[in-house]
Tab-separated table of C-alpha atoms in Angstrom:
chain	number	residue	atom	x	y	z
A	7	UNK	CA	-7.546	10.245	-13.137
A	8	UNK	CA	-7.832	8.186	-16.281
A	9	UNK	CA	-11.536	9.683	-16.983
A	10	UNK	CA	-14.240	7.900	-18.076
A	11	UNK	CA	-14.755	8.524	-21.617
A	12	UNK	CA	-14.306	5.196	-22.978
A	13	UNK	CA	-16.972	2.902	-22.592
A	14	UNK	CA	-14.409	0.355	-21.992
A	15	UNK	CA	-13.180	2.033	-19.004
A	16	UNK	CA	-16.608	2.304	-17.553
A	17	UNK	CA	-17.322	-1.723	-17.926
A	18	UNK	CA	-13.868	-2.753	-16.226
A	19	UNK	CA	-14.624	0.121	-14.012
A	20	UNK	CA	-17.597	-1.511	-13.128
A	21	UNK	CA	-16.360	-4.921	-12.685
A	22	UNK	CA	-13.825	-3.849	-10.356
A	23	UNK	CA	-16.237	-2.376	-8.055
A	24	UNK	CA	-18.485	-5.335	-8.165
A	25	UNK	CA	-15.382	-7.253	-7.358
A	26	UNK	CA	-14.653	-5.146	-4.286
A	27	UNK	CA	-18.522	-5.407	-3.096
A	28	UNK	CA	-18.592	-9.075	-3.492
A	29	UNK	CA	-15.436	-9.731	-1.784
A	30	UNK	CA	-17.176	-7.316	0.526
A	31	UNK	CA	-20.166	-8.922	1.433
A	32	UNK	CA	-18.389	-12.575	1.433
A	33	UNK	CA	-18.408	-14.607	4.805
A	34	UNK	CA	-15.682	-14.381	6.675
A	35	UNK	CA	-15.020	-17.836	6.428
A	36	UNK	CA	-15.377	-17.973	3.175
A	37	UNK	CA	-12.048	-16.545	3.221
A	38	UNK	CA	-10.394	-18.652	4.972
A	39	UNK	CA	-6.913	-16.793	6.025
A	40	UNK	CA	-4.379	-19.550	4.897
A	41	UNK	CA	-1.849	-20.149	2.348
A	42	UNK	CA	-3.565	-22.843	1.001
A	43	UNK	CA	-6.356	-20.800	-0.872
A	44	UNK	CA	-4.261	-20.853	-4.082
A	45	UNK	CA	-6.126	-18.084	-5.371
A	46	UNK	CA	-5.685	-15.766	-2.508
A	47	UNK	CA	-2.125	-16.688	-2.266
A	48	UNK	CA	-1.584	-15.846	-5.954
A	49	UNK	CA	-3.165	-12.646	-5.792
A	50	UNK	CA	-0.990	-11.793	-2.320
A	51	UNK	CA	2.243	-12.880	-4.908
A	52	UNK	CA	1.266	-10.795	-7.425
A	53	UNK	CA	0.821	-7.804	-5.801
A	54	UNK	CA	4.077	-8.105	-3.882
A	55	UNK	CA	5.819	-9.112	-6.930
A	56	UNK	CA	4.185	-5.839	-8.561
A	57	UNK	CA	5.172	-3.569	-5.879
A	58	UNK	CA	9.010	-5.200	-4.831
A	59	UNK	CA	10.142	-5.935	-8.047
A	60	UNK	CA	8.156	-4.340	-11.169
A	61	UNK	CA	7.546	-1.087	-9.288
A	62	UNK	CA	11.126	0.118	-8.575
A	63	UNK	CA	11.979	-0.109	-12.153
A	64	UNK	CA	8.787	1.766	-13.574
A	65	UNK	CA	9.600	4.117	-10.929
A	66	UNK	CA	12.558	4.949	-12.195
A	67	UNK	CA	11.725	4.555	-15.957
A	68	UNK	CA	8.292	6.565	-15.297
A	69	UNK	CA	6.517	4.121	-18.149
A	70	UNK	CA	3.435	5.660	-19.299
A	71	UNK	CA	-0.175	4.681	-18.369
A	72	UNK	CA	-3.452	5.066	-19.625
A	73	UNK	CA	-6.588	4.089	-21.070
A	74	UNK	CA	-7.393	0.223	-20.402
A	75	UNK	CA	-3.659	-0.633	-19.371
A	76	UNK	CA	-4.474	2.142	-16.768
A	77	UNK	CA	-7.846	0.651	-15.398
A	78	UNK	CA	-5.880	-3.573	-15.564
A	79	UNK	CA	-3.446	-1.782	-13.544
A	80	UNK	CA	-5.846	-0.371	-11.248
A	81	UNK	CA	-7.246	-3.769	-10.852
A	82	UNK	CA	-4.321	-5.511	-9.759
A	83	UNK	CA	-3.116	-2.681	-7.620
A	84	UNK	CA	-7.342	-2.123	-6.149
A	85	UNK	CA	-8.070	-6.001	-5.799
A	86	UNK	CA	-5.937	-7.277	-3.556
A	87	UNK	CA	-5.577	-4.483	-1.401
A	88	UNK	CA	-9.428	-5.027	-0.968
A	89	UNK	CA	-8.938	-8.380	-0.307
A	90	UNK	CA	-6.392	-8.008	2.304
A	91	UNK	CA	-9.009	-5.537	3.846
A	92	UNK	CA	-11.615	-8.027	4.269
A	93	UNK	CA	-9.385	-10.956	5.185
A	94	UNK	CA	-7.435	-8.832	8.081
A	95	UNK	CA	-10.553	-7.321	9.127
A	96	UNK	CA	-11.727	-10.959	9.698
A	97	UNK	CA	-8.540	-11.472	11.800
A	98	UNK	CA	-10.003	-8.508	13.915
A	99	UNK	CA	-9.672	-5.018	14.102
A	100	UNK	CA	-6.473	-4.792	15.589
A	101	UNK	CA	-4.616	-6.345	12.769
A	102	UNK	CA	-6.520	-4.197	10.393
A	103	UNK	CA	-5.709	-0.909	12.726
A	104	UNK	CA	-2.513	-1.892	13.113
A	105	UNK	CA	-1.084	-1.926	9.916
A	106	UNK	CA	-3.179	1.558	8.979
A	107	UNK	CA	-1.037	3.218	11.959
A	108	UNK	CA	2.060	2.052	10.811
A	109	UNK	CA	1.550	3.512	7.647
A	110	UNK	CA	0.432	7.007	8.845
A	111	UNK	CA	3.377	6.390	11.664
A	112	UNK	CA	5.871	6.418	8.186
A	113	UNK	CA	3.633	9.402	6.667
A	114	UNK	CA	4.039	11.363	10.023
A	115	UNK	CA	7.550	10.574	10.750
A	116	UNK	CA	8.566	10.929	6.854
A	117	UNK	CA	7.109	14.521	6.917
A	118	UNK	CA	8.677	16.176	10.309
A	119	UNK	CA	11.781	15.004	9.240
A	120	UNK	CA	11.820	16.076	6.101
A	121	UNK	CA	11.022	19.110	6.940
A	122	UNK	CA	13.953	19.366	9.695
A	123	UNK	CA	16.794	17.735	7.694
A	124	UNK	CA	15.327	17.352	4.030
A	125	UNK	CA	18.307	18.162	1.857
A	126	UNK	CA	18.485	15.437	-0.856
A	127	UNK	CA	15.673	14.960	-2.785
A	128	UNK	CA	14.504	11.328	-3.200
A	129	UNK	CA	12.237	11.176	-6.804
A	130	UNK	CA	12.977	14.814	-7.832
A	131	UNK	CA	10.698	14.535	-11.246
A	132	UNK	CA	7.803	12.523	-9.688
A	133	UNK	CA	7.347	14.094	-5.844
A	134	UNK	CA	9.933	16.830	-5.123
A	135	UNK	CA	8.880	17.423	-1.605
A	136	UNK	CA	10.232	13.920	-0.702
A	137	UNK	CA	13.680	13.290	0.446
A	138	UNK	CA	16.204	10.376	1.516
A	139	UNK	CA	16.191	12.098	5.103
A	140	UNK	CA	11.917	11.758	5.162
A	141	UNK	CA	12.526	8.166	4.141
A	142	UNK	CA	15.390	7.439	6.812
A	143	UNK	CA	12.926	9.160	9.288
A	144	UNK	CA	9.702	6.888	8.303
A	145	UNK	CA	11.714	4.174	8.808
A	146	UNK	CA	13.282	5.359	12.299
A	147	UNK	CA	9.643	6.306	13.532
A	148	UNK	CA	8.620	2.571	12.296
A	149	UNK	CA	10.810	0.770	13.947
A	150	UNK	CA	10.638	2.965	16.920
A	151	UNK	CA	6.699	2.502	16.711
A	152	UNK	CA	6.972	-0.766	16.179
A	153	UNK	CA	8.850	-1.680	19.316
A	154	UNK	CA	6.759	0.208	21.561
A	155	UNK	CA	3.856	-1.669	20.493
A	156	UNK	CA	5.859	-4.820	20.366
A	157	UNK	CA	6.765	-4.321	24.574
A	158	UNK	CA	3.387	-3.588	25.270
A	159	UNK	CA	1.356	-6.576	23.817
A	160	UNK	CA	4.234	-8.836	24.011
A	161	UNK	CA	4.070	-9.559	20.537
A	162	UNK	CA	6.451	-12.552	20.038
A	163	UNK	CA	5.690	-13.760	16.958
A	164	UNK	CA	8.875	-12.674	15.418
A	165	UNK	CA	12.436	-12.840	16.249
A	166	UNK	CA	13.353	-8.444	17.124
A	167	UNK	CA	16.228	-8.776	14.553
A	168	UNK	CA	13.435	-10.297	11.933
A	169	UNK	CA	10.744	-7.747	13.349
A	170	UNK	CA	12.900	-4.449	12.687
A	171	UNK	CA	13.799	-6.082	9.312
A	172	UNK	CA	9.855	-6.302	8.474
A	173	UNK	CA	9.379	-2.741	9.536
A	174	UNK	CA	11.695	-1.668	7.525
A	175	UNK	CA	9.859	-3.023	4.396
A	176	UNK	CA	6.448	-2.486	5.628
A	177	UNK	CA	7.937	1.494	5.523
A	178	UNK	CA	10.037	0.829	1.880
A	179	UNK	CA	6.546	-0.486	0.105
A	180	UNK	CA	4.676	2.540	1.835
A	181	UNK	CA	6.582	5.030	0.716
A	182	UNK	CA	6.757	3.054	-3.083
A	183	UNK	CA	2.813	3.194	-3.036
A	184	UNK	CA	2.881	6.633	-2.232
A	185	UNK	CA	5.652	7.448	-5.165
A	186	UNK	CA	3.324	5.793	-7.705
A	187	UNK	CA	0.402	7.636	-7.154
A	188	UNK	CA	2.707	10.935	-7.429
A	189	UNK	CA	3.990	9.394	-10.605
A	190	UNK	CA	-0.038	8.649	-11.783
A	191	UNK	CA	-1.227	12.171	-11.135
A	192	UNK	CA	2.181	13.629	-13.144
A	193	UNK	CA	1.658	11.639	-15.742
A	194	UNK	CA	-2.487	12.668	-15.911
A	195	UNK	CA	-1.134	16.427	-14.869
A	196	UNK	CA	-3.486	16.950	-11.801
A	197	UNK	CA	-1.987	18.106	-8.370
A	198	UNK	CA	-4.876	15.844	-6.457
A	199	UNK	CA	-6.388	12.648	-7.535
A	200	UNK	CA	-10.057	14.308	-6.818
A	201	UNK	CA	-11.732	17.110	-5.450
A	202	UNK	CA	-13.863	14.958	-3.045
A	203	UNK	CA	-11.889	15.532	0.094
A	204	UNK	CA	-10.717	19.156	0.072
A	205	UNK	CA	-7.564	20.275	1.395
A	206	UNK	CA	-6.649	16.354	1.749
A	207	UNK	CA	-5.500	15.689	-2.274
A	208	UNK	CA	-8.479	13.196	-3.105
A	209	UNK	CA	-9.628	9.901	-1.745
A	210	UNK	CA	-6.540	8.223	-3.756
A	211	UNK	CA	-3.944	10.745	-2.070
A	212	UNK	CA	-5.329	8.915	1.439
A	213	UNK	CA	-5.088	5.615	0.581
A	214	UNK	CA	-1.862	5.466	-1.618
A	215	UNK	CA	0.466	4.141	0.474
A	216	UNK	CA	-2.259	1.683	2.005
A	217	UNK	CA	-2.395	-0.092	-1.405
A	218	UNK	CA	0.811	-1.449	-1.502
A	219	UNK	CA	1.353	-2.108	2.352
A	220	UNK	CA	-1.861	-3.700	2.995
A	221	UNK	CA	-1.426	-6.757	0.308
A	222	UNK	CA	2.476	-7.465	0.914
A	223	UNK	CA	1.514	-7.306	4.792
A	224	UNK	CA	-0.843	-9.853	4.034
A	225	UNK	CA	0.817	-12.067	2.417
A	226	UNK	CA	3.821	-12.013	4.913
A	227	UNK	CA	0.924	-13.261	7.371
A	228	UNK	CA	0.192	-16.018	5.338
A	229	UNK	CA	3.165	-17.283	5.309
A	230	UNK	CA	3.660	-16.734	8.915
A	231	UNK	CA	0.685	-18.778	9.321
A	232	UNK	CA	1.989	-21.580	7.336
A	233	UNK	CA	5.422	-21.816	9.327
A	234	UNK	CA	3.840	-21.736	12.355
C-alpha cells in the first residue's frame, strides 16, 4: 500500500523478506520455545506492547503513516508475527491451527452478528461496517468456541475463569489488527490492500487480524511455559 517508489522502501522491503525466509528455513530447535531466548522474548514484548498499548491510542488519533516509518512499522508488525509462525508451528500444527480458528471463529461470529443486531458503530471513520454488537458477538462465539474445544481435549492448562479472560483478549487484539489495516488502507485510499486475491480484499485483508493475535498469543505461551 505504501508503493515502491523509493529505493529505500525496496532495500528494507527486501530485508524484511529475507528476515521472514531465514527465520523460515531455521531449525526448529534453533528456536528454542522458551522465555529465556531474550531476543525472542523481546520481540514477543514488543509486539504486544505495540498492539495493547500504542495501538489503541493511534487508533483513535489515526496518526499518519508512510514512506520508511510505514515499511519500520511493517517490520515490527511482519516480524514477529512470522516468528510466532515458525515457533508455534514447531509446537505442532494444532497450536498453529488453533489459534488461526479462533481468529476466523471472532471474524465469523463478529460478522452474523453484526449483521443481526449492528446498531452502534464501533470506528465509524476507519471501518463503518463494524459495530460494538459484532465485537460483543466475536467475543461470545470465542468464548463459546473456546469451551467446546476446551471439554473435548481436556485442555487444563488454565484455570476456566483465566481461560474465558484470555479469549476475551485473544478476540480484543483480533479485532485491533483488523482496525489497523482498515485505518492503513484509509489512510493510502484503497478499498483492498491488493488485487491478488479477488473478491477476498488482498492477501493483507486475510491476514490482518492474524498479525496481532499470533505474536501476543505467543508470548502468553511463553510465559505459560516459564510458570509451569
Amino acid at each position: 500500500m505504501l508503493g515502491w517508489k523509493s529505493p529505500s522502501r525496496i532495500v528494507l522491503g527486501v530485508l524484511g523478506g529475507a528476515t521472514c525466509a531465514g527465520l523460515s528455513l531455521l531449525d526448529p530447535a534453533a528456536l528454542e520455545f522458551r522465555l529465556g531466548s531474550a531476543w525472542i522474548a523481546t520481540a514477543y514484548g514488543l509486539s504486544a506492547a505495540f498492539w495493547l498499548v500504542l495501538m489503541p491510542f493511534w487508533l483513535r488519533s489515526k496518526w499518519a503513516i508512510g514512506g520508511v516509518s510505514g515499511l519500520l512499522v511493517g517490520a515490527v508488525v511482519l516480524i514477529p508475527t512470522w516468528l510466532a509462525m515458525v515457533q508455534l508451528r514447531a509446537l505442532g500444527a494444532a497450536a498453529l491451527l488453533g489459534i488461526f480458528a479462533v481468529v476466523w471463529m471472532a471474524d465469523i461470529a463478529a460478522y452474523f452478528s453484526g449483521r443481526a443486531f449492528g446498531k452502534h458503530k464501533l470506528a465509524p471513520t476507519i471501518s463503518p461496517g463494524k459495530t460494538w454488537e459484532g465485537a460483543i458477538g466475536a467475543g461470545i462465539g470465542v468464548v463459546v468456541y473456546g469451551l467446546v474445544v476446551r471439554q473435548m481435549f481436556d485442555i487444563q492448562v488454565l484455570s476456566l475463569p483465566l481461560w474465558i479472560v484470555l479469549l476475551f483478549v485473544v478476540t480484543g487484539v483480533s479485532i485491533v489488527g483488523d482496525l489497523f489495516e482498515s485505518l492503513l488502507k484509509r489512510k493510502a485510499g484503497i478499498k483492498d490492500s491488493s488485487n491478488i486475491l479477488p473478491g477476498h480484499g488482498g492477501v493483507l485483508d486475510r491476514i490482518d487480524s492474524l498479525t496481532s493475535t499470533l505474536p501476543v498469543a505467543a508470548l502468553f505461551l511463553l510465559l505459560l511455559q516459564r510458570s509451569a
